Coordinates of C-alpha atoms in Angstrom, one line a residue:
Chain A
M1445 CA 13.4 26.8 -11.2
D1446 CA 13.9 29.7 -8.8
E1447 CA 17.0 29.9 -6.6
S1448 CA 15.6 29.4 -3.2
F1449 CA 13.7 26.0 -4.5
S1450 CA 16.9 25.0 -6.1
A1451 CA 18.7 25.5 -2.7
E1452 CA 15.9 23.5 -0.9
V1453 CA 16.4 20.6 -3.4
D1454 CA 20.2 20.6 -3.2
S1455 CA 19.9 20.7 0.7
F1456 CA 17.5 17.7 0.6
F1457 CA 19.7 15.6 -1.6
D1458 CA 22.9 16.5 0.0
S1459 CA 21.8 15.8 3.5
A1460 CA 20.3 12.5 2.8
P1461 CA 22.2 9.2 3.6
P1462 CA 23.8 7.6 0.5
L1463 CA 21.6 5.0 -1.3
P1464 CA 23.4 1.8 -0.4
D1465 CA 22.7 -0.1 -3.7
G1466 CA 22.2 2.8 -6.3
E1467 CA 24.6 1.3 -8.7
N1468 CA 22.7 -2.1 -8.8
I1469 CA 19.2 -0.2 -9.3
S1470 CA 20.8 1.9 -12.1
K1471 CA 21.9 -1.3 -13.8
R1472 CA 18.7 -3.3 -13.3
L1473 CA 16.8 -0.3 -14.8
A1474 CA 19.0 0.1 -17.7
D1475 CA 18.5 -3.7 -18.6
F1476 CA 14.7 -3.4 -18.1
I1477 CA 14.3 -0.3 -20.3
A1478 CA 16.6 -1.9 -23.0
R1479 CA 14.5 -5.1 -23.0
N1480 CA 11.3 -3.0 -23.4
Q1481 CA 12.5 -0.3 -25.8
R1482 CA 10.8 -1.9 -28.8
S1483 CA 8.2 -4.6 -29.2
S1484 CA 8.9 -7.5 -31.5
E1485 CA 7.0 -5.4 -34.1
G1486 CA 9.3 -2.5 -33.6
K1487 CA 6.8 -0.4 -31.9
P1488 CA 7.9 1.6 -28.8
I1489 CA 6.6 -0.3 -25.7
R1490 CA 4.9 1.9 -23.0
V1491 CA 6.8 2.1 -19.7
V1492 CA 5.1 3.3 -16.4
C1493 CA 6.7 3.8 -13.1
V1494 CA 4.0 2.9 -10.4
S1495 CA 5.0 4.2 -7.1
S1496 CA 3.3 2.6 -4.2
G1497 CA 2.9 2.7 -0.3
G1498 CA 4.0 5.3 2.0
T1499 CA 7.3 6.8 2.9
T1500 CA 8.9 7.0 6.4
V1501 CA 10.5 10.0 7.9
P1502 CA 13.1 8.7 10.5
L1503 CA 13.4 11.0 13.6
E1504 CA 16.8 9.4 14.4
Q1505 CA 19.8 8.6 12.5
R1506 CA 19.9 5.0 14.1
C1507 CA 16.4 4.7 13.4
V1508 CA 14.1 3.4 16.0
R1509 CA 11.2 6.1 15.6
Y1510 CA 10.0 7.3 12.4
I1511 CA 6.9 9.2 11.0
D1512 CA 4.9 7.1 8.6
N1513 CA 2.3 7.8 6.1
F1514 CA -0.8 5.3 6.0
S1515 CA -0.8 3.4 2.8
S1516 CA -1.3 -0.4 2.3
G1517 CA 0.0 0.0 -1.3
H1518 CA -3.3 -1.8 -2.5
R1519 CA -3.8 0.9 -5.2
G1520 CA -0.5 0.7 -6.6
A1521 CA -0.3 -3.2 -6.6
T1522 CA -3.8 -3.6 -8.3
S1523 CA -3.1 -0.9 -10.8
T1524 CA 0.2 -2.5 -11.6
E1525 CA -1.7 -5.7 -12.8
Y1526 CA -4.0 -3.6 -14.9
F1527 CA -1.2 -1.9 -16.5
I1528 CA 0.5 -5.1 -17.3
K1529 CA -2.7 -6.4 -18.8
A1530 CA -2.8 -3.4 -21.0
G1531 CA 0.8 -4.1 -22.4
Y1532 CA 2.8 -1.8 -20.2
A1533 CA 6.1 -2.6 -18.8
V1534 CA 5.9 -1.6 -15.1
I1535 CA 8.5 -0.4 -12.7
F1536 CA 6.8 -1.1 -9.3
L1537 CA 8.4 1.4 -7.0
H1538 CA 6.9 0.2 -3.7
R1539 CA 7.3 0.5 0.0
R1540 CA 8.9 -2.6 1.5
G1541 CA 6.2 -4.9 3.1
T1542 CA 3.2 -3.3 1.3
Y1543 CA 0.9 -5.2 -1.0
Q1544 CA 2.5 -6.7 -4.3
P1545 CA 1.0 -7.2 -7.5
Y1546 CA -0.7 -10.6 -7.7
C1547 CA -0.6 -11.2 -4.1
R1548 CA -3.6 -9.1 -3.3
Y1549 CA -6.0 -12.2 -2.7
L1550 CA -3.6 -14.1 -0.4
P1551 CA -4.7 -14.1 3.3
E1552 CA -2.9 -11.3 5.2
D1553 CA -2.7 -12.7 8.5
S1554 CA -2.8 -16.5 8.9
F1555 CA -0.5 -17.5 6.1
L1556 CA -0.3 -21.2 7.8
D1557 CA -3.9 -21.6 7.8
F1558 CA -3.6 -21.4 3.9
F1559 CA -1.8 -24.7 3.6
E1560 CA -2.6 -28.4 4.3
V1561 CA -0.3 -31.4 4.8
T1562 CA -1.5 -34.3 2.7
E1563 CA -1.3 -37.9 3.4
D1564 CA 1.6 -38.5 1.8
S1565 CA 3.3 -35.7 3.8
T1566 CA 3.6 -33.0 0.9
I1567 CA 2.2 -29.6 1.6
R1568 CA -0.5 -28.1 -0.6
V1569 CA -2.7 -25.0 -0.8
C1570 CA -6.0 -25.8 0.8
E1571 CA -8.7 -26.3 -2.0
E1572 CA -10.7 -23.2 -1.1
H1573 CA -7.9 -21.1 -2.0
A1574 CA -6.3 -23.3 -4.8
K1575 CA -8.0 -21.6 -7.9
E1576 CA -7.1 -18.0 -7.1
V1577 CA -3.6 -18.9 -6.0
N1578 CA -3.1 -20.7 -9.1
Q1579 CA -4.3 -17.9 -11.3
A1580 CA -2.1 -15.4 -9.4
I1581 CA 1.0 -17.5 -9.8
R1582 CA 0.3 -18.0 -13.5
N1583 CA 0.0 -14.3 -14.1
Y1584 CA 2.9 -13.4 -12.0
R1585 CA 5.2 -15.9 -13.7
S1586 CA 4.0 -14.6 -17.2
A1587 CA 4.7 -11.0 -16.3
V1588 CA 8.3 -11.9 -15.0
E1589 CA 9.0 -14.2 -18.1
R1590 CA 8.0 -11.5 -20.5
G1591 CA 10.2 -8.9 -18.7
Q1592 CA 7.1 -6.7 -17.8
L1593 CA 7.7 -6.2 -14.2
L1594 CA 10.5 -4.8 -12.3
K1595 CA 10.2 -4.3 -8.6
I1596 CA 12.1 -1.9 -6.7
P1597 CA 11.7 -1.2 -3.0
F1598 CA 11.9 1.8 -0.7
T1599 CA 11.3 2.7 2.9
S1600 CA 12.3 6.2 3.8
I1601 CA 11.4 9.5 2.0
F1602 CA 15.2 9.9 1.3
E1603 CA 15.4 6.6 -0.4
Y1604 CA 12.1 7.0 -2.4
L1605 CA 13.1 10.4 -3.8
Q1606 CA 16.7 9.4 -4.7
V1607 CA 15.4 6.2 -6.5
L1608 CA 12.6 8.1 -8.2
R1609 CA 15.3 10.6 -9.6
I1610 CA 17.3 7.4 -10.8
V1611 CA 14.1 5.9 -12.3
A1612 CA 13.1 9.1 -14.1
G1613 CA 16.8 9.5 -15.4
S1614 CA 16.6 6.0 -17.0
M1615 CA 13.1 6.7 -18.4
K1616 CA 13.9 10.0 -20.0
S1617 CA 15.0 8.5 -23.2
L1618 CA 11.6 6.9 -23.8
E1619 CA 10.0 10.4 -24.2
S1620 CA 6.3 10.4 -24.4
S1621 CA 6.1 6.5 -24.1
A1622 CA 7.0 6.8 -20.4
M1623 CA 4.3 7.2 -17.8
F1624 CA 4.7 8.1 -14.1
Y1625 CA 1.8 6.9 -11.8
L1626 CA 2.7 8.4 -8.6
A1627 CA 0.1 6.6 -6.1
A1628 CA 2.9 6.5 -3.3
A1629 CA 1.9 8.4 -0.1
V1630 CA 5.0 10.7 0.2
S1631 CA 5.6 12.7 3.3
D1632 CA 5.1 16.5 3.3
F1633 CA 7.7 17.0 6.0
Y1634 CA 11.0 15.6 7.2
V1635 CA 13.8 16.1 9.5
P1636 CA 16.9 17.0 7.8
W1637 CA 19.6 14.3 8.4
E1638 CA 22.3 16.7 9.9
S1639 CA 19.8 18.0 12.4
M1640 CA 18.4 14.6 13.4
A1641 CA 19.3 13.1 16.8
V1642 CA 22.0 10.4 16.4
H1643 CA 20.6 8.1 19.1
K1644 CA 17.1 7.2 20.3
I1645 CA 15.6 10.2 21.7
Q1646 CA 15.2 10.1 25.4
S1647 CA 12.0 10.3 27.2
A1648 CA 13.4 11.7 30.4
G1649 CA 10.6 14.3 31.3
G1650 CA 8.0 16.4 29.9
P1651 CA 6.8 16.8 26.3
L1652 CA 8.8 16.3 23.3
D1653 CA 8.9 19.3 20.8
M1654 CA 9.7 18.6 17.0
R1655 CA 10.1 20.9 14.1
L1656 CA 9.9 19.2 10.6
A1657 CA 10.9 20.9 7.6
P1658 CA 8.8 20.9 4.3
V1659 CA 9.9 18.2 1.8
P1660 CA 10.6 20.1 -1.5
K1661 CA 8.0 19.4 -4.1
M1662 CA 9.9 17.2 -6.4
L1663 CA 7.1 16.7 -8.9
S1664 CA 8.1 19.9 -10.5
L1665 CA 11.5 18.8 -11.0
L1666 CA 10.3 15.4 -12.4
R1667 CA 8.3 17.4 -15.0
K1668 CA 10.8 20.1 -15.9
E1669 CA 14.2 18.4 -15.5
W1670 CA 14.2 14.6 -14.8
A1671 CA 11.8 13.5 -17.7
P1672 CA 10.2 16.3 -19.2
M1673 CA 8.4 14.5 -22.1
A1674 CA 6.8 11.8 -19.7
F1675 CA 3.2 11.5 -19.0
C1676 CA 2.6 12.3 -15.4
I1677 CA -0.2 11.3 -13.0
S1678 CA -0.2 12.2 -9.3
F1679 CA -2.5 11.5 -6.6
K1680 CA -4.3 13.5 -4.0
L1681 CA -5.5 11.9 -1.0
E1682 CA -7.6 14.0 1.6
T1683 CA -9.9 13.3 4.4
D1684 CA -11.9 16.5 4.0
S1685 CA -13.9 16.5 0.7
E1686 CA -14.3 20.1 0.9
I1687 CA -10.8 20.9 -0.1
L1688 CA -10.2 17.8 -2.1
L1689 CA -10.7 19.3 -5.7
K1690 CA -9.4 22.5 -4.9
K1691 CA -6.1 21.0 -4.1
A1692 CA -6.3 18.5 -7.1
D1693 CA -6.6 21.5 -9.3
M1694 CA -3.8 23.3 -7.7
A1695 CA -1.4 20.3 -8.0
L1696 CA -2.3 20.1 -11.8
R1697 CA -1.4 23.8 -12.4
K1698 CA 1.4 24.1 -9.8
Y1699 CA 3.4 21.0 -10.7
G1700 CA 2.3 20.8 -14.5
M1701 CA 0.7 17.2 -14.0
H1702 CA -1.2 16.0 -16.8
V1703 CA -3.6 14.2 -14.6
V1704 CA -4.3 14.4 -10.9
V1705 CA -6.4 11.6 -9.2
A1706 CA -8.4 12.9 -6.5
N1707 CA -9.7 10.5 -3.8
E1708 CA -11.1 10.8 -0.4
L1709 CA -9.7 8.6 2.3
S1710 CA -13.0 7.0 3.4
T1711 CA -14.5 6.3 -0.1
R1712 CA -11.1 5.7 -1.9
K1713 CA -11.7 2.2 -2.9
K1714 CA -15.1 2.9 -4.7
E1715 CA -14.6 6.3 -6.2
V1716 CA -12.0 8.5 -7.6
I1717 CA -12.2 11.9 -9.5
V1718 CA -9.7 12.1 -12.6
V1719 CA -8.8 15.8 -12.9
T1720 CA -7.4 17.2 -16.0
E1721 CA -6.9 20.6 -17.5
G1722 CA -10.8 21.5 -18.1
S1723 CA -12.3 18.1 -17.1
K1724 CA -13.4 16.2 -13.9
V1725 CA -14.4 12.7 -14.5
K1726 CA -15.9 10.8 -11.5
L1727 CA -15.2 6.8 -11.8
R1728 CA -17.1 4.8 -9.4
I1729 CA -17.7 1.0 -9.1
K1730 CA -21.2 -0.5 -9.2
D1731 CA -20.5 -3.2 -6.7
S1732 CA -17.6 -5.1 -4.9
N1733 CA -16.8 -7.3 -7.8
E1734 CA -15.6 -4.5 -9.8
E1735 CA -12.3 -2.7 -9.1
V1736 CA -12.0 1.2 -9.5
E1737 CA -8.4 0.6 -10.7
K1738 CA -9.5 -1.0 -13.8
K1739 CA -11.6 1.9 -14.8
L1740 CA -8.9 4.4 -13.8
V1741 CA -6.2 2.5 -15.7
D1742 CA -8.4 2.2 -18.7
L1743 CA -9.0 5.8 -18.9
L1744 CA -5.3 6.6 -18.2
V1745 CA -4.2 4.5 -21.0
D1746 CA -6.5 6.5 -23.4
H1747 CA -5.2 9.7 -22.0
H1748 CA -1.8 8.5 -22.7
S1749 CA -2.4 7.5 -26.2
N1750 CA -3.9 10.9 -27.1
Y1751 CA -0.9 12.5 -25.5
I1752 CA 1.5 10.4 -27.4
D1753 CA -0.5 11.1 -30.7
L1754 CA -0.3 14.9 -30.0
E1755 CA 3.4 14.7 -29.1
N1756 CA 4.2 12.8 -32.4
K1757 CA 2.1 15.4 -34.5
N1758 CA 3.9 18.2 -32.8
L1759 CA 7.3 16.7 -33.8
V1760 CA 6.2 16.1 -37.5
I1761 CA 5.0 19.8 -37.6
Chain B
M11 CA 0.0 5.8 43.1
D12 CA 0.7 9.4 43.3
E13 CA -2.2 11.9 42.3
S14 CA -0.5 13.5 39.3
F15 CA 0.3 10.2 37.7
S16 CA -3.3 8.8 38.3
A17 CA -4.6 11.8 36.6
E18 CA -2.2 11.4 33.6
V19 CA -3.3 7.8 33.3
D20 CA -7.0 8.7 33.5
S21 CA -6.5 11.4 30.9
F22 CA -4.8 8.8 28.6
F23 CA -7.4 6.3 28.7
D24 CA -10.4 8.8 28.8
S25 CA -9.2 10.5 25.6
A26 CA -8.5 7.3 23.9
P27 CA -10.9 6.2 21.0
P28 CA -13.0 3.4 22.1
L29 CA -11.6 -0.1 21.4
P30 CA -14.0 -1.4 18.6
D31 CA -13.9 -5.1 19.7
G32 CA -13.2 -5.0 23.5
E33 CA -16.0 -7.4 24.4
N34 CA -15.0 -10.0 21.9
I35 CA -11.4 -9.7 23.2
S36 CA -12.5 -10.2 26.6
K37 CA -14.5 -13.2 25.5
R38 CA -11.7 -15.0 23.8
L39 CA -9.4 -14.2 26.7
A40 CA -11.8 -15.8 29.1
D41 CA -12.2 -18.9 27.2
F42 CA -8.3 -19.2 26.6
I43 CA -7.7 -18.8 30.4
A44 CA -10.2 -21.2 31.4
R45 CA -9.0 -23.9 29.1
N46 CA -5.5 -23.3 30.4
Q47 CA -6.3 -23.1 34.1
R48 CA -5.2 -26.5 34.9
S49 CA -3.4 -29.1 33.2
S50 CA -4.8 -32.8 32.7
E51 CA -2.9 -33.6 35.6
G52 CA -4.4 -30.7 37.7
K53 CA -1.4 -28.6 37.9
P54 CA -1.7 -24.9 37.0
I55 CA -0.5 -24.3 33.6
R56 CA 1.6 -21.2 33.0
V57 CA 0.4 -18.3 30.9
V58 CA 2.6 -15.8 29.3
C59 CA 1.6 -12.6 27.5
V60 CA 4.2 -11.9 24.9
S61 CA 3.8 -8.4 23.4
S62 CA 5.4 -7.7 20.0
G63 CA 6.0 -5.2 17.5
G64 CA 5.9 -1.5 17.6
T65 CA 2.9 0.8 18.4
T66 CA 1.7 3.8 16.3
V67 CA 0.9 7.2 17.4
P68 CA -1.6 8.8 15.2
L69 CA -1.1 12.5 14.3
E70 CA -4.5 12.9 13.1
Q71 CA -7.7 11.6 14.1
R72 CA -8.7 10.4 10.6
C73 CA -5.4 8.8 10.3
V74 CA -3.0 9.4 7.4
R75 CA 0.0 10.1 9.4
Y76 CA 1.5 8.5 12.5
I77 CA 4.7 8.1 14.4
D78 CA 5.8 4.5 14.4
N79 CA 8.5 2.6 16.4
F80 CA 10.7 0.4 14.5
S81 CA 10.2 -3.3 15.4
S82 CA 9.9 -6.3 13.0
G83 CA 8.2 -8.4 15.9
H84 CA 10.9 -11.1 15.3
R85 CA 11.8 -11.3 18.9
G86 CA 8.3 -11.8 20.1
A87 CA 7.4 -14.3 17.5
T88 CA 10.6 -16.3 18.0
S89 CA 10.1 -16.3 21.8
T90 CA 6.4 -17.2 21.4
E91 CA 7.5 -20.5 19.7
Y92 CA 10.1 -21.3 22.6
F93 CA 7.5 -20.6 25.5
I94 CA 5.1 -23.0 23.5
K95 CA 7.8 -25.4 23.6
A96 CA 8.3 -25.1 27.2
G97 CA 4.8 -25.8 27.9
Y98 CA 3.5 -22.1 28.4
A99 CA 0.1 -21.0 26.9
V100 CA 0.9 -17.9 25.1
I101 CA -1.3 -14.7 24.6
F102 CA 0.6 -13.3 21.6
L103 CA -0.3 -9.5 21.7
H104 CA 1.0 -8.4 18.3
R105 CA 1.2 -5.3 16.0
R106 CA -0.7 -6.1 12.9
G107 CA 1.4 -7.2 9.9
T108 CA 4.6 -8.1 12.1
Y109 CA 6.3 -11.5 12.2
Q110 CA 4.0 -14.3 13.3
P111 CA 5.2 -17.4 15.1
Y112 CA 6.0 -20.4 13.0
C113 CA 6.2 -18.0 10.0
R114 CA 9.6 -16.6 10.5
Y115 CA 11.2 -18.9 7.8
L116 CA 8.9 -17.8 5.1
P117 CA 10.1 -15.6 2.4
E118 CA 9.2 -12.0 3.2
D119 CA 9.0 -10.5 -0.2
S120 CA 8.4 -12.9 -3.0
F121 CA 5.5 -14.9 -1.7
L122 CA 4.9 -16.2 -5.2
D123 CA 8.3 -17.5 -5.9
F124 CA 7.8 -19.9 -3.2
F125 CA 5.1 -22.1 -5.1
E126 CA 5.1 -24.0 -8.3
V127 CA 2.5 -25.2 -10.5
T128 CA 2.9 -29.0 -11.2
E129 CA 2.2 -30.9 -14.3
D130 CA -1.4 -31.8 -13.2
S131 CA -2.0 -28.0 -12.5
T132 CA -2.1 -28.3 -8.7
I133 CA 0.2 -25.9 -6.7
R134 CA 2.7 -27.0 -4.2
V135 CA 5.6 -25.3 -2.3
C136 CA 9.0 -25.4 -4.1
E137 CA 11.0 -28.6 -3.0
E138 CA 14.0 -26.3 -1.5
H139 CA 11.3 -24.7 0.9
A140 CA 9.2 -27.7 1.5
K141 CA 10.9 -29.2 4.8
E142 CA 10.7 -26.0 6.6
V143 CA 7.1 -25.1 5.6
N144 CA 6.1 -28.8 6.6
Q145 CA 7.5 -28.4 10.1
A146 CA 6.2 -24.9 10.6
I147 CA 2.7 -25.9 9.7
R148 CA 2.9 -28.9 12.1
N149 CA 4.1 -26.9 15.0
Y150 CA 1.6 -24.2 14.3
R151 CA -1.4 -26.7 14.0
S152 CA -0.4 -28.6 17.1
A153 CA -0.2 -25.4 19.1
V154 CA -3.6 -24.3 17.9
E155 CA -5.1 -27.6 18.6
R156 CA -3.7 -27.9 22.0
G157 CA -5.2 -24.3 22.7
Q158 CA -1.8 -23.0 23.5
L159 CA -1.8 -20.0 21.3
L160 CA -4.1 -17.0 21.3
K161 CA -3.2 -14.1 18.8
I162 CA -4.6 -10.5 19.5
P163 CA -3.6 -7.7 17.3
F164 CA -3.0 -4.0 17.8
T165 CA -1.8 -1.1 15.9
S166 CA -1.9 2.2 17.8
I167 CA -0.5 3.0 21.4
F168 CA -4.2 3.6 22.5
E169 CA -5.3 0.1 21.4
Y170 CA -2.2 -1.6 22.7
L171 CA -2.5 -0.2 26.2
Q172 CA -6.2 -0.8 26.3
V173 CA -5.9 -4.4 25.2
L174 CA -3.0 -4.9 27.7
R175 CA -5.2 -3.7 30.5
I176 CA -7.9 -6.1 29.4
V177 CA -5.4 -9.0 29.0
A178 CA -3.8 -8.3 32.5
G179 CA -7.2 -8.3 34.1
S180 CA -8.1 -11.7 32.8
M181 CA -4.6 -13.1 33.9
K182 CA -4.8 -11.6 37.3
S183 CA -6.5 -14.8 38.6
L184 CA -3.5 -16.9 37.6
E185 CA -1.5 -15.0 40.2
S186 CA 2.2 -16.2 40.1
S187 CA 1.8 -18.6 37.3
A188 CA 1.1 -15.7 34.9
M189 CA 4.0 -14.0 33.1
F190 CA 4.3 -10.8 31.1
Y191 CA 7.0 -10.8 28.5
L192 CA 6.8 -7.1 27.1
A193 CA 8.9 -7.2 23.9
A194 CA 6.6 -4.7 22.1
A195 CA 8.3 -1.3 21.2
V196 CA 6.0 1.1 23.0
S197 CA 5.8 4.7 22.1
D198 CA 7.1 7.0 24.8
F199 CA 5.1 10.1 23.4
Y200 CA 1.7 10.5 22.0
V201 CA -0.7 13.3 20.9
P202 CA -3.8 13.4 23.1
W203 CA -6.9 12.4 20.9
E204 CA -8.8 15.7 21.6
S205 CA -5.9 17.9 20.8
M206 CA -5.3 16.0 17.5
A207 CA -6.1 17.6 14.1
V208 CA -9.3 16.0 12.8
H209 CA -8.2 16.2 9.1
K210 CA -4.8 15.5 7.3
I211 CA -2.4 18.1 8.3
Q212 CA -2.0 20.6 5.5
S213 CA 1.4 21.4 4.3
A214 CA 0.7 24.9 3.1
G215 CA 3.8 26.6 4.1
G216 CA 6.8 26.6 6.3
P217 CA 7.9 24.0 9.1
L218 CA 5.4 21.9 11.1
D219 CA 6.0 22.2 14.8
M220 CA 4.5 19.3 16.9
R221 CA 4.2 18.9 20.6
L222 CA 4.0 15.4 21.9
A223 CA 2.9 14.4 25.5
P224 CA 4.8 11.6 27.4
V225 CA 2.9 8.2 27.6
P226 CA 2.3 7.5 31.3
K227 CA 4.3 4.6 32.3
M228 CA 1.8 1.8 32.6
L229 CA 4.4 -0.6 33.7
S230 CA 4.0 0.5 37.2
L231 CA 0.2 0.2 37.0
L232 CA 0.6 -3.5 35.7
R233 CA 2.7 -4.5 38.7
K234 CA 0.6 -2.5 41.2
E235 CA -3.0 -2.9 40.3
W236 CA -3.6 -5.0 36.9
A237 CA -1.9 -8.2 37.8
P238 CA 0.3 -7.6 41.0
M239 CA 1.4 -11.3 41.4
A240 CA 2.4 -11.9 37.8
F241 CA 6.1 -12.2 37.0
C242 CA 7.0 -9.2 34.8
I243 CA 9.9 -8.9 32.1
S244 CA 10.3 -5.7 30.2
F245 CA 12.8 -4.8 27.4
K246 CA 15.1 -2.1 27.0
L247 CA 16.3 -1.1 23.5
E248 CA 18.9 1.6 23.3
T249 CA 21.2 2.6 20.4
D250 CA 23.7 4.0 22.7
S251 CA 25.4 1.2 24.8
E252 CA 26.8 3.8 27.4
I253 CA 23.3 4.4 28.8
L254 CA 21.9 1.0 28.1
L255 CA 22.4 -0.8 31.5
K256 CA 21.8 2.5 33.6
K257 CA 18.5 2.6 32.0
A258 CA 17.7 -1.1 32.5
D259 CA 18.6 -0.8 36.2
M260 CA 16.3 2.2 36.4
A261 CA 13.4 0.3 34.9
L262 CA 13.9 -2.4 37.2
R263 CA 13.7 -0.4 40.3
K264 CA 11.2 2.3 39.1
Y265 CA 8.4 0.1 37.7
G266 CA 9.1 -3.0 39.9
M267 CA 10.1 -5.2 37.1
H268 CA 11.3 -8.7 38.1
V269 CA 13.7 -8.9 35.0
V270 CA 14.7 -6.2 32.4
V271 CA 16.2 -7.6 29.1
A272 CA 18.7 -4.9 27.9
N273 CA 19.5 -5.0 24.2
E274 CA 21.3 -2.7 21.8
L275 CA 19.8 -2.1 18.3
S276 CA 22.9 -3.1 16.3
T277 CA 23.6 -6.4 18.3
R278 CA 20.1 -7.4 19.3
K279 CA 19.9 -10.5 17.5
K280 CA 23.3 -11.9 18.8
E281 CA 23.3 -10.8 22.5
V282 CA 21.2 -9.7 25.3
I283 CA 21.8 -8.8 29.0
V284 CA 19.3 -10.2 31.4
V285 CA 19.3 -7.8 34.4
T286 CA 17.6 -8.7 37.7
E287 CA 17.9 -7.3 41.3
G288 CA 21.6 -8.0 41.8
S289 CA 22.6 -9.9 38.6
K290 CA 23.5 -9.2 35.1
V291 CA 23.7 -12.1 32.8
K292 CA 25.0 -11.7 29.4
L293 CA 23.4 -14.3 26.8
R294 CA 25.2 -14.5 23.5
I295 CA 24.8 -16.9 20.6
K296 CA 27.9 -18.9 19.3
D297 CA 27.0 -18.8 15.6
S298 CA 24.1 -18.1 13.2
N299 CA 22.4 -21.7 13.8
E300 CA 21.6 -20.7 17.4
E301 CA 18.8 -18.2 18.5
V302 CA 19.4 -15.8 21.3
E303 CA 15.7 -16.2 22.3
K304 CA 16.2 -19.9 23.1
K305 CA 18.8 -19.0 25.7
L306 CA 16.6 -16.1 26.8
V307 CA 13.3 -18.1 27.2
D308 CA 15.2 -21.1 29.0
L309 CA 16.6 -18.6 31.7
L310 CA 13.4 -16.8 32.1
V311 CA 11.5 -20.1 32.7
D312 CA 13.8 -20.9 35.4
H313 CA 13.4 -17.4 36.9
H314 CA 9.6 -18.0 36.6
S315 CA 10.1 -21.3 38.6
N316 CA 12.0 -19.9 41.3
Y317 CA 9.5 -17.1 41.6
I318 CA 6.6 -19.4 41.9
D319 CA 8.3 -21.7 44.4
L320 CA 9.0 -18.5 46.5
E321 CA 5.6 -17.2 46.4
N322 CA 4.1 -20.6 47.2
K323 CA 6.5 -20.9 50.3
N324 CA 5.4 -17.5 51.3
L325 CA 1.8 -18.5 51.1
V326 CA 2.4 -21.4 53.3
I327 CA 4.4 -19.5 56.0

């Protein structure tokens, strides 16, 4: 790691406001990893950290205004369900308030239109929704009871990167059984805490000029230091298809990702391109009954299996 | 209205992306106002537009990044319930995804933990939550059935101000029976649409410099042109108590508000100061069983009654 990058990283973490519940997160992670270290047959269970939703960049220390990245968290929540189905234990690192696994079918807005009060004054879910809610609750309960799902929330870019570092540290010991599926929309720019206005920025007169510093690219650190043996997948979202694949290739090389999933904003629910060293595979759904995350997770689980096999062979040699 | 302000306003609206469902909103509003023009006893029903939640400022036309204002929408949602209780018809102009009236007691995060599957495989709300959900559903259904609640969502600053203008236009005919309770956290700065990057801003190298233009203060327009007879309440939120009352006074005079509600970020759930021409009244809850919005709405309803009486007397004279 070159010196100026290392200084940038230190300056980012040093300037970040302290994580309020860091110890509690570490404890929950340690328990979760311990429970998922080995299956009942003694085989190592695979653990994936799915990051999901956008990070905020506070513009004021007592935060009223912030920059946000658009992300509903739908990709992350959906993928979490498929990873659990594939037998993975999932650390769901999500932006507060975004989509949650097994809740995707629930109505977003009119929560109350969803219930009815029966004649004997008990409340129940309206019949038209009952089937999907029933299934969702069963799947959710089953994942929680088997200890396959751990949810950790974040809001700001500071919180996200601090928690990701803790998660990576706790997954390091899993070696190649660990996977990172980094679907969160992470800010590229931030306002260093110490240079931030303490109070709400006043709008007294004229335009507002802001200078944002680039967020150090922590993906390199994740690969090189935090969890060097883990299988790493990052996402590249662009609105301009012309530069999308070029940027995906660059992320693969520059940050040492094993896979980069390239997606364009307007078509992201129908189509993704899975970019690896030397291959580009387009996954596309046929109709709206399919979910592109199913195809994506299936393919990534295969890639992860190959990676584990290769690592094990290398160990034997 | 001076010429440069008028030019600013024109430039804001001219540059805004067109509202996708403007016609539909106008129609729903016209129906709602017509239904609430007179009560069954022939008296004019009071209508309040409650704005709630924060507006976003897109930084790119195909929006990935935006500036957001922190606001859960709790104040607006709570106040809406009290206005309905006081007999008002409420146009609830809210940021998508923020708190909704009658949903405040529902768990935010673990929606699924809220239900249980009974022995005969039906789903019901867990007993510990049943009572409050029951009450919430009844109140909500009753407000909707009596036609007392109209919900209109927004996201960006462009959408918010376009919709507010339409709402004000449709409430103009209600004269002094109309009230605006503007609790939304509206951006002070924006990026004019035509000067906005079309695609996602690239993070190639170095810091990002941004220049934001001030949003024209539409409160003056609301008072002078959009709905000059309506009773207008705006909110002032600051993190710095030193400047809070000064800024509230200024808003009262500069924009011709009838009431400004001053609140400080850290104490806003416990205490507000109701600022009018010549009076400052502090409202404070005694314990966590009370809601400051109840006191606030009670006081504002009184102010509104006095205002209507005064306007009626002026008409007679």
